[in-house]
XYZ file of C-alpha atoms in Angstrom:
542
model
C -60.258 37.450 15.708
C -57.254 35.419 14.674
C -56.046 33.075 17.376
C -53.375 30.374 17.212
C -52.638 27.624 19.666
C -49.500 26.629 21.434
C -47.494 24.120 19.374
C -48.002 21.387 21.959
C -51.768 21.723 21.821
C -53.233 18.993 19.673
C -56.268 21.147 18.843
C -54.261 23.716 16.935
C -52.883 23.603 13.455
C -49.415 24.958 14.056
C -47.733 27.909 15.691
C -47.344 30.934 13.415
C -45.300 34.132 13.547
C -44.110 35.767 16.748
C -46.795 38.445 16.601
C -49.392 35.789 17.407
C -47.780 35.145 20.783
C -48.280 37.177 23.930
C -47.151 40.822 23.690
C -44.606 41.988 26.265
C -44.346 44.808 28.773
C -47.021 47.191 30.005
C -48.809 47.277 26.629
C -49.844 43.651 27.114
C -51.950 44.664 30.120
C -53.130 48.175 29.233
C -54.302 47.180 25.739
C -55.232 43.602 26.690
C -57.845 41.987 24.470
C -57.013 38.382 25.357
C -59.659 36.878 27.633
C -57.034 35.248 29.878
C -55.154 38.515 30.479
C -58.373 40.408 31.163
C -59.519 37.636 33.518
C -56.225 37.962 35.395
C -56.638 41.749 35.615
C -60.166 41.364 37.019
C -59.003 38.855 39.634
C -56.063 41.023 40.747
C -58.308 44.095 40.921
C -60.935 42.192 42.931
C -58.349 40.872 45.395
C -56.971 44.397 45.895
C -60.484 45.683 46.629
C -61.116 42.706 48.935
C -58.090 43.715 50.986
C -59.208 47.351 51.006
C -62.731 46.444 52.107
C -61.211 44.081 54.685
C -59.186 46.902 56.249
C -62.402 48.918 56.663
C -64.071 45.868 58.242
C -61.192 45.508 60.718
C -61.522 49.192 61.671
C -65.237 48.563 62.322
C -64.444 45.524 64.471
C -61.659 47.381 66.322
C -64.185 50.040 67.319
C -66.657 47.369 68.472
C -64.035 45.401 70.442
C -65.232 47.068 73.659
C -68.179 49.287 74.675
C -67.548 53.008 74.459
C -65.973 55.005 71.631
C -62.372 53.823 71.116
C -60.960 54.934 67.762
C -63.580 56.585 65.535
C -66.565 58.863 66.014
C -70.048 57.640 65.053
C -70.029 59.632 61.776
C -66.766 58.024 60.595
C -68.083 54.652 61.797
C -71.078 55.014 59.452
C -68.726 55.980 56.620
C -66.701 52.817 57.270
C -69.780 50.551 57.224
C -71.082 52.173 54.024
C -67.785 52.008 52.156
C -67.069 48.467 53.367
C -70.353 47.308 51.848
C -69.975 49.193 48.556
C -66.349 48.114 48.040
C -66.999 44.463 48.868
C -70.134 44.102 46.714
C -69.231 46.215 43.678
C -65.424 46.139 43.894
C -64.562 42.642 45.128
C -67.282 39.981 44.706
C -68.748 40.991 41.326
C -65.437 41.742 39.515
C -63.915 38.500 40.825
C -66.714 36.432 39.290
C -66.356 38.375 36.025
C -62.645 37.472 36.169
C -63.513 33.783 36.517
C -65.961 34.141 33.618
C -63.359 35.770 31.368
C -60.778 33.116 32.110
C -62.942 30.029 32.026
C -65.959 30.480 29.731
C -64.045 30.528 26.389
C -61.917 27.589 27.594
C -64.983 25.620 28.714
C -67.015 26.110 25.532
C -64.187 25.769 22.991
C -64.253 29.447 21.921
C -61.155 31.297 20.712
C -61.853 34.320 22.939
C -64.703 36.502 24.186
C -67.009 37.832 21.476
C -66.162 41.532 21.876
C -62.487 41.688 22.811
C -62.056 45.478 22.838
C -65.289 46.035 24.764
C -63.931 43.483 27.221
C -60.866 45.676 27.730
C -63.017 48.797 28.128
C -65.337 47.146 30.656
C -62.334 46.322 32.844
C -60.649 49.716 32.656
C -63.902 51.507 33.545
C -63.553 49.961 36.997
C -60.273 51.717 37.815
C -61.590 55.323 37.897
C -64.751 54.030 39.623
C -62.676 52.372 42.357
C -60.498 55.497 42.678
C -63.610 57.659 43.137
C -65.005 55.314 45.752
C -61.746 55.037 47.688
C -60.935 58.760 47.547
C -64.348 59.808 48.884
C -62.929 59.676 52.443
C -60.847 62.736 51.550
C -63.688 64.890 50.216
C -65.338 67.583 52.373
C -67.612 65.879 54.895
C -65.981 62.478 54.366
C -67.253 59.367 52.581
C -70.960 58.517 52.092
C -72.452 57.424 55.413
C -75.949 56.305 54.421
C -75.275 52.551 54.474
C -74.411 50.557 51.334
C -78.124 50.591 50.401
C -77.898 54.418 50.066
C -81.365 55.014 51.538
C -83.064 58.372 51.185
C -83.472 60.766 52.965
C -79.921 60.338 54.344
C -78.450 60.419 50.831
C -80.106 63.810 50.235
C -78.202 65.243 53.210
C -74.710 63.888 52.421
C -71.736 65.943 51.236
C -70.114 65.909 47.778
C -68.780 62.361 48.268
C -72.332 61.137 47.631
C -72.104 62.476 44.073
C -68.745 60.793 43.427
C -70.200 57.569 44.857
C -73.178 57.794 42.478
C -70.866 58.393 39.505
C -68.655 55.465 40.558
C -71.687 53.156 40.742
C -72.784 54.295 37.271
C -69.362 53.363 35.868
C -69.349 50.005 37.656
C -72.871 49.333 36.384
C -71.874 50.166 32.803
C -68.903 47.820 33.167
C -71.185 45.031 34.417
C -73.659 45.501 31.557
C -70.904 45.408 28.921
C -69.375 42.320 30.532
C -72.786 40.620 30.587
C -73.519 41.331 26.923
C -70.088 39.922 26.091
C -70.699 36.756 28.118
C -74.162 36.124 26.613
C -72.979 36.586 23.011
C -69.889 34.455 23.633
C -71.883 31.568 25.123
C -74.752 31.614 22.606
C -72.720 32.282 19.438
C -69.189 31.007 19.960
C -69.375 27.667 21.719
C -68.177 24.573 19.870
C -70.805 23.278 17.376
C -70.837 19.895 19.154
C -71.868 21.466 22.485
C -75.658 21.857 22.840
C -76.960 24.081 25.633
C -77.800 21.126 27.874
C -74.234 19.806 27.629
C -72.601 23.076 28.742
C -70.615 23.040 32.015
C -72.633 24.244 35.009
C -70.325 27.233 35.502
C -71.194 28.418 31.978
C -74.912 27.914 32.632
C -74.856 29.848 35.907
C -73.004 32.738 34.248
C -75.384 32.822 31.271
C -78.322 33.225 33.669
C -76.397 35.694 35.851
C -75.587 37.846 32.806
C -79.286 38.170 31.959
C -79.976 39.144 35.582
C -77.299 41.843 35.451
C -78.696 43.348 32.257
C -82.169 43.371 33.805
C -81.325 45.026 37.124
C -78.268 47.279 36.750
C -80.379 49.916 34.927
C -82.812 49.829 37.883
C -79.988 50.763 40.265
C -78.870 53.442 37.799
C -82.400 54.859 37.836
C -82.587 54.919 41.640
C -79.257 56.682 42.109
C -79.961 59.125 39.240
C -83.244 60.086 40.937
C -81.225 60.603 44.114
C -78.811 62.825 42.178
C -81.594 64.970 40.717
C -83.177 65.273 44.182
C -79.837 66.532 45.470
C -79.080 69.084 42.745
C -81.926 69.703 40.312
C -84.951 70.407 42.467
C -86.830 67.135 41.987
C -88.472 65.516 45.020
C -88.724 61.825 44.161
C -87.643 60.769 47.642
C -87.980 64.041 49.591
C -91.177 64.123 51.681
C -90.968 67.936 51.949
C -91.840 68.130 48.252
C -94.335 65.268 48.216
C -91.748 62.530 47.541
C -91.542 59.167 49.286
C -88.359 57.629 50.790
C -90.126 54.240 50.806
C -90.323 54.402 46.995
C -86.506 54.472 46.952
C -86.458 51.264 49.000
C -88.793 49.551 46.525
C -86.678 50.583 43.535
C -83.386 49.751 45.257
C -84.450 46.302 46.424
C -85.954 45.459 43.039
C -82.317 45.729 41.984
C -80.854 44.543 45.284
C -82.446 41.157 45.589
C -81.543 39.849 42.124
C -78.110 41.353 42.897
C -77.790 38.934 45.827
C -78.280 36.048 43.385
C -75.901 37.654 40.874
C -73.280 37.265 43.621
C -74.105 33.623 44.414
C -75.139 31.912 41.145
C -71.584 31.856 39.685
C -70.470 30.405 43.034
C -73.008 27.595 42.549
C -71.458 27.008 39.140
C -67.922 26.736 40.523
C -69.009 24.295 43.244
C -70.907 22.249 40.628
C -67.637 21.831 38.695
C -65.472 20.920 41.677
C -67.657 18.482 43.658
C -67.996 15.933 40.802
C -64.244 16.105 40.105
C -63.279 15.116 43.660
C -66.227 12.754 44.228
C -65.199 11.037 40.968
C -68.806 10.931 39.780
C -70.886 12.837 37.244
C -72.920 15.698 38.706
C -76.191 14.320 40.080
C -79.253 15.822 38.388
C -77.619 18.108 35.825
C -80.923 19.151 34.214
C -82.532 19.883 37.580
C -79.512 22.082 38.446
C -80.050 24.116 35.268
C -83.788 24.486 35.932
C -83.166 25.325 39.596
C -80.715 28.071 38.593
C -83.243 29.536 36.150
C -86.005 29.287 38.788
C -83.898 31.164 41.334
C -83.252 33.911 38.762
C -86.946 34.309 37.892
C -88.192 34.170 41.481
C -85.548 36.685 42.585
C -87.645 39.427 40.935
C -90.706 38.881 43.155
C -89.186 38.751 46.634
C -87.635 42.227 46.973
C -89.904 43.649 49.683
C -88.924 41.042 52.280
C -86.275 43.661 53.109
C -89.082 46.077 53.954
C -91.438 44.340 56.409
C -90.794 47.084 58.974
C -91.908 49.934 56.672
C -95.635 49.661 57.334
C -96.460 47.305 54.468
C -100.044 45.964 54.443
C -100.425 42.435 55.803
C -101.431 41.136 52.346
C -98.131 42.430 50.946
C -96.204 40.891 53.817
C -97.846 37.517 53.178
C -97.092 37.628 49.437
C -93.402 38.416 49.938
C -93.143 35.935 52.798
C -94.484 33.039 50.699
C -92.450 34.075 47.632
C -89.273 34.125 49.747
C -90.035 30.704 51.192
C -90.622 29.452 47.632
C -87.201 30.614 46.417
C -85.558 28.414 49.060
C -86.865 25.326 47.193
C -84.610 25.518 44.076
C -81.714 26.492 46.359
C -82.409 23.378 48.401
C -82.462 21.340 45.173
C -78.887 22.461 44.477
C -77.656 21.514 47.958
C -79.387 18.134 47.612
C -77.705 17.561 44.230
C -74.229 18.374 45.595
C -74.728 16.027 48.540
C -76.114 13.329 46.221
C -73.069 13.765 43.968
C -70.797 13.139 46.961
C -72.895 10.211 48.193
C -70.895 6.961 47.771
C -68.324 8.775 45.655
C -64.595 8.025 45.901
C -63.913 11.365 47.559
C -60.520 12.897 48.213
C -60.069 16.107 50.127
C -57.674 18.372 48.282
C -58.044 22.102 49.000
C -60.643 22.830 46.252
C -62.881 20.083 47.668
C -62.378 21.302 51.247
C -63.507 24.811 50.299
C -66.448 23.326 48.358
C -67.630 21.248 51.314
C -67.044 24.238 53.595
C -69.141 26.293 51.190
C -72.034 23.792 51.197
C -72.042 23.523 54.994
C -71.777 27.217 55.845
C -73.880 28.497 52.947
C -76.675 26.154 54.042
C -76.534 27.691 57.518
C -76.819 31.142 55.925
C -79.756 29.891 53.856
C -81.604 28.681 56.942
C -81.193 32.020 58.735
C -82.535 33.632 55.544
C -85.580 31.381 55.734
C -86.100 32.511 59.332
C -85.841 36.162 58.262
C -88.365 35.548 55.471
C -91.136 35.276 58.082
C -92.629 38.728 58.566
C -93.387 38.533 62.326
C -89.859 37.304 63.120
C -88.153 39.699 60.726
C -89.999 42.657 62.268
C -88.157 41.854 65.513
C -84.782 41.094 63.893
C -84.828 43.880 61.262
C -81.585 45.885 61.265
C -79.968 43.781 63.993
C -76.737 41.805 63.947
C -78.780 38.695 63.131
C -79.197 40.113 59.619
C -75.467 40.946 59.467
C -74.650 37.350 60.424
C -77.095 36.001 57.817
C -75.775 37.878 54.824
C -72.129 37.363 55.733
C -72.761 33.619 55.949
C -74.221 33.811 52.442
C -71.728 36.238 50.877
C -68.449 35.465 52.663
C -68.934 31.755 53.251
C -70.885 31.622 50.008
C -69.309 33.741 47.296
C -65.820 34.073 48.799
C -65.383 30.387 49.718
C -66.460 29.415 46.191
C -63.885 31.814 44.738
C -61.158 30.296 46.889
C -62.275 26.828 45.726
C -62.200 28.025 42.110
C -58.728 29.518 42.512
C -57.276 26.294 43.927
C -59.060 24.221 41.264
C -58.120 26.253 38.171
C -54.882 28.030 39.145
C -52.706 25.099 37.891
C -54.289 25.685 34.451
C -53.805 29.456 34.710
C -50.201 29.546 35.915
C -48.767 26.141 35.001
C -47.703 25.595 38.620
C -49.278 23.618 41.453
C -50.026 25.508 44.646
C -48.628 24.086 47.890
C -51.276 21.640 49.169
C -50.278 21.963 52.842
C -50.473 25.744 52.698
C -53.835 25.496 50.937
C -55.207 23.337 53.734
C -53.828 25.713 56.376
C -55.579 28.563 54.554
C -58.854 26.591 54.494
C -58.965 25.629 58.182
C -57.722 29.026 59.321
C -60.381 30.759 57.187
C -63.244 28.421 58.150
C -62.623 28.568 61.901
C -61.960 32.327 62.074
C -65.003 33.023 59.883
C -67.308 31.142 62.257
C -65.709 32.716 65.335
C -66.382 36.115 63.756
C -69.931 35.752 62.501
C -71.615 33.011 64.541
C -71.746 35.141 67.747
C -73.541 37.845 65.750
C -76.650 35.638 65.624
C -76.836 35.835 69.419
C -76.137 39.574 69.431
C -78.997 40.075 66.976
C -81.401 37.869 68.916
C -80.523 39.887 72.022
C -81.422 43.068 70.139
C -78.130 44.713 69.167
C -78.766 47.039 66.180
C -76.282 47.152 63.313
C -74.377 50.320 62.284
C -74.017 51.471 65.902
C -70.540 52.546 67.033
C -71.300 51.923 70.721
C -73.338 49.435 72.733
C -74.211 48.570 76.357
C -72.234 46.130 78.483
C -74.441 43.060 77.921
C -73.159 42.767 74.306
C -69.466 43.070 75.199
C -68.339 39.423 75.287
C -69.743 38.362 71.909
C -68.466 41.553 70.276
C -64.972 40.950 71.643
C -65.074 37.369 70.298
C -66.246 38.572 66.860
C -63.502 41.211 66.689
C -60.762 38.695 67.554
C -62.160 36.295 64.923
C -62.207 39.091 62.323
C -58.524 39.880 62.941
C -57.600 36.212 62.431
C -59.818 35.998 59.323
C -58.032 39.002 57.811
C -54.620 37.508 58.604
C -55.657 34.272 56.871
C -56.181 36.190 53.618
C -52.788 37.914 53.960
C -51.287 34.433 54.409
C -53.193 33.280 51.297
C -51.688 36.097 49.232
C -48.069 35.749 50.333
C -47.830 31.979 50.715
C -50.257 30.645 48.094
C -50.947 33.214 45.343
C -47.490 34.802 45.040
C -45.525 31.520 44.738
C -47.690 30.248 41.846
C -47.663 33.655 40.127
C -43.859 33.792 40.405
C -43.544 30.268 39.030
C -42.397 28.545 42.212
C -43.575 25.029 42.943
C -44.145 21.901 40.904
C -45.070 22.187 37.245
C -48.753 21.410 36.762
C -49.637 18.519 34.438
C -52.287 19.020 31.768
C -54.799 17.246 34.033
C -53.881 17.992 37.648
C -57.170 16.441 38.863
C -57.786 12.873 37.684
C -61.542 12.957 37.270
C -62.063 16.611 36.289
C -64.159 16.934 33.149
C -64.291 19.813 30.712
C -62.505 21.299 27.730
C -60.220 23.411 29.941
C -58.363 20.189 30.801
C -57.801 19.432 27.101
C -55.218 22.207 26.670
C -51.724 22.275 28.220
C -50.884 23.871 31.571
C -50.462 26.812 31.553
C -53.189 27.453 29.008
C -51.590 28.868 25.824
C -52.107 32.555 25.058
C -54.422 31.594 22.179
C -56.618 28.509 22.352
C -59.159 26.870 20.026
C -58.348 28.726 16.804
C -60.740 26.369 15.069
C -63.788 24.994 16.930
C -62.837 21.631 18.450
C -64.623 18.378 17.542
C -66.145 16.975 20.742
C -67.230 13.523 21.867
C -70.821 12.703 22.862
C -70.376 14.066 26.400
C -69.059 17.425 25.072
C -66.265 17.223 27.657
C -63.470 15.725 25.521
C -61.911 16.640 22.210
C -61.812 13.978 19.505
C -58.223 14.056 18.243
């Protein structure tokens, strides 16, 4: 693909005809093949879905504000919990990280674009009908799917037609993920600058390379599980229907063989973002780069042998429980290595606390808390008591909201000057951070106590003894949602509309990487010819 750099970019030859510049109007976005435009589309789509999923979460919390049924009946409540989970996982978290990958990977490895530009466009646009099918399922006869985001049989065999549209939507989203992953792998392995060996790649690129292999391995497993569900519903098979000799527990095994690597698919790119930001603001090289790469690979491999820790309560033999318990404890070791490396990077560094660093430190602190509650849940005798309680809800929100989402916020604040050419407002960024951190903990920390006291999840009503903590969590959730509205109107919109200070080429003094070698905003086409790099593979030799 022909690509030409901005005239001010010292990597390029010179600027050519007008048709090499950015196209104008709606065609630029509908027919986008430029990795930066497609990255922007992914990020905007993901933020829209985040807001949509957030509205469903606030409806859930409004219902749980007090005991008794306030606003919704239990059936609609289950639809809300199911759709909240599906939209957040498949519509918000995963597409957002693919957006970061599209924007940053070619810039970080000195590639002109993604390897398969038209497939890149197709993989994005597949998500629009999928999202429309998911969102519109509330309006189908019988309402949205209400089997929980895990879509367990036999409930899925009893749902209305929205279950079929949900299955089709997940197939489309899965196909999109697989195409995106193939694109990322080929781009990284075939298109990086010749002077950049694998062990000199930025950590964000490494984490996405490993994540892409995970996606290719497990998305077909999910496709298989939901296709078996579909044939059980309409074509007379009985894979998961006990009346015909099927086994609902088999569905759980297949789903979680996908579902547990999926959890790491949603956190490994976050590790990569944090590994870029912490060294920049500690003004030190990342401590233990090689061990970070090996730890990431170890997490990916081990993620395939821990799936049944979600299933201790299903009557698993004790030998099976012990295997999955020890395997789950083992996977906490490489995760702990990463946390140690981030802390060691900060140790005795000349740290400053701009918004990207604040979100990164917030991530490390709160993600570690989520990791510890996961370690507690890994123990079969404890998990048998806490299974399907609010303790589990608290655990995975600490990992996914304070994990994935905080890392995305950190990444936005870190790279948005390069994307837009404008600096965000630092004061507003810090307000967004503290508002988000405090309201997040007010929302989810009380859920640990609710779970320990025995409150089951996915219940629309509860007895009086759970009232105070639920009221606190609902108030926190409202403030957390408002913080993200503030983020959109007072942080994102101003930089997108070009308000604020112009960003210099290197807005962060000590940030390393090829993305800081091009002007801000990054030109429409970058690295027409592979750049010559210095020994660290982080700077271009003029």
